[in-house]
Amino acid sequence: MSLRKQPEKVELLAPARDARIAVEAIKHGADAVYMGASSHGARSAAVNRTDDIARVVDFAHRFDAKVYVTVNTLIFDSELKQVERLVRDLYRIGVDALIVQDMALMEMDIPPIALHASTQCDIRDAAKAEFLEQAGFSQLVLARELGIEEIAGIHSRVGVPLEAFVHGALCVSYSGDCQAGYATALRSANRGECPQICRHSFDLIDSAGHRLVENKHLLSLKDLNRSARLAELIEAGVSSLKIEGRLKDEAYVKNVVAAYSRLLDDFIASSDGKYVRASRGVSEVGFVSDLNKSFNRGYTEYFTVDRRPQQPMASCDSPKWTGEEVGRVVLCSQRGIKARLHVPLANGDGLGYFDADRNFHGFRLNRVEGAMLYPAQPVRIPAGTPLYRNHDRLRADVMASDTGRRTIGVVLTLRATRWGIALEMSDSDGHSASATMAMELSPARTPQAESRREVLGRTGDTVYTVVEIDDRLGDIFVPRSALTSLRRRVIEVYERAARSSYVYDYHRRTDTDADFPRKKLTYHDNVANSLSETFYRRHGADTIEPALEKSGRKPAGDVRVMTTRYCLRRELGRCLRTLAGKEWCGGDMFLVSGNMRLRVEFDCAKCQMNVFTGN
């Protein structure tokens, strides 16, 4: 008779700009959170003090939820000791893992904290994934560009957990292999200072000087949304479903986490015990989650199921959130806007519209009276123009309130002992604790069951909910104050026991004989310090070109600064594989925005696009 396999754990991994948002993410259903440290995170505007991270760790570990901290920028030699101290501090407070890009971490004198290979490590094939596993990484964050079949192929060749993005903003370039910000503005994405070149508006000019497209956000991708593909991703081998957004506000994180948590629960319930959530506890949410109600630039599944998708991937008209269509203008005058509305609006809502040139304009509503809208400032909008709402004031009020609660269901067993009474507290995950109280037992004059149930069921502001009380005392009298004291003591003992049994992952052993897939490293491999160079030479590299950032100045000449699966020709219906593509002359094209000029090269053999500076 074969034994049933242990269920596979799946985690929903949420972003957190700060400690408050991290706690809210866990309350609303996250199994793990990731947040920036005090330095060297890839979002320089989302840093956190160590004591704030410690508060998150304390809260998260009550639910066996994990806390990952990003230390995923390039590190200069002068910063190595600073990063070592930071890692020791994070290990001391109980952080579960670091998400890193720079291989210097593999050479540092640091505690055995688990290391996860960041998406900045640019893991786009199985060879890179195998090497990073052999090097000692405990979890691998895959490139966003990978499809389900590619993920399954990598999963078949590695044994460590795979992490994949399921929602949020997309970088047009392979993450970690974008030098556009540094080459054009000395602001490096690999140093946490991305200037978001890809959100600029550009003119597209062909090699003959013809302007093909004017003033469009041609590199600004829609947001990733894989909510319909969770089952396929998990079955392909993804065990960590990652939401992007360490700069997003609390309302965004609560809504998106709640939406994906519900979908993940539904999938797990249908999996016949094959999968379980990676943390414990039950989340109760006081609103209806809806991914369309949070910031997005429109949604795309990117390359999830198709290497050459036909659906648009870019949000060319605007890099902003335009919101949902709520109606159309019937008449606009100095007095206000008469509109045909699909949904009711409220005072304080934010609306917007596209003008004839497809530029987006926003305005706030002072007052709504039926179909009449009164903007805060006068606007002139042609009849028939669609109106979009990107700020729902009533929903915003709800989201600003206390909308989430996460609890652990427990069973209390009350019984007599030789010296008094004992109260045991246990849960469905196997944690248990007991507390005793010495006292002389005597019969009660009146029934006690309901009174004892009422006292024991009061868990107050703790994270516990009493789902069952097994009262074995019968007609014995116990003062309410004694029961209250005993309940508090058993909760304290239970929490100490749960903390002491918390299971950490640790740094995996490094295979020093593992060879990096390539002997020659270029600036695309982001080697910025001596320890990283030592690491790569140990693993077989014989030629190492330093990262561009190491020079401290803009690179000269024609430099490749982006590689992307996204293709402008395909996006604009001009793929060279089609008849329409032949209507545009072949060869390179140019993206021009103000003084910025980028050369675009189309690599049709690999079905990818390269972007250069310099010519």
GROMACS .gro file of C-alpha atoms in nm, residues 125-132 515-520 539:
model
   15
  125ASP     CA    1   1.664   2.947  -1.887
  126ALA     CA    2   1.724   2.617  -1.710
  127ALA     CA    3   2.103   2.642  -1.727
  128LYS     CA    4   2.106   2.963  -1.521
  129ALA     CA    5   1.852   2.817  -1.278
  130GLU     CA    6   2.056   2.500  -1.227
  131PHE     CA    7   2.371   2.699  -1.161
  132LEU     CA    8   2.204   2.924  -0.903
  515ASP     CA    9   3.035   2.600  -1.355
  516PHE     CA   10   2.863   2.920  -1.461
  517PRO     CA   11   2.700   2.864  -1.803
  518ARG     CA   12   2.940   3.108  -1.973
  519LYS     CA   13   3.313   3.170  -1.953
  520LYS     CA   14   3.293   3.531  -2.066
  539HIS     CA   15   3.283   2.908  -1.095
   0.00000   0.00000   0.00000
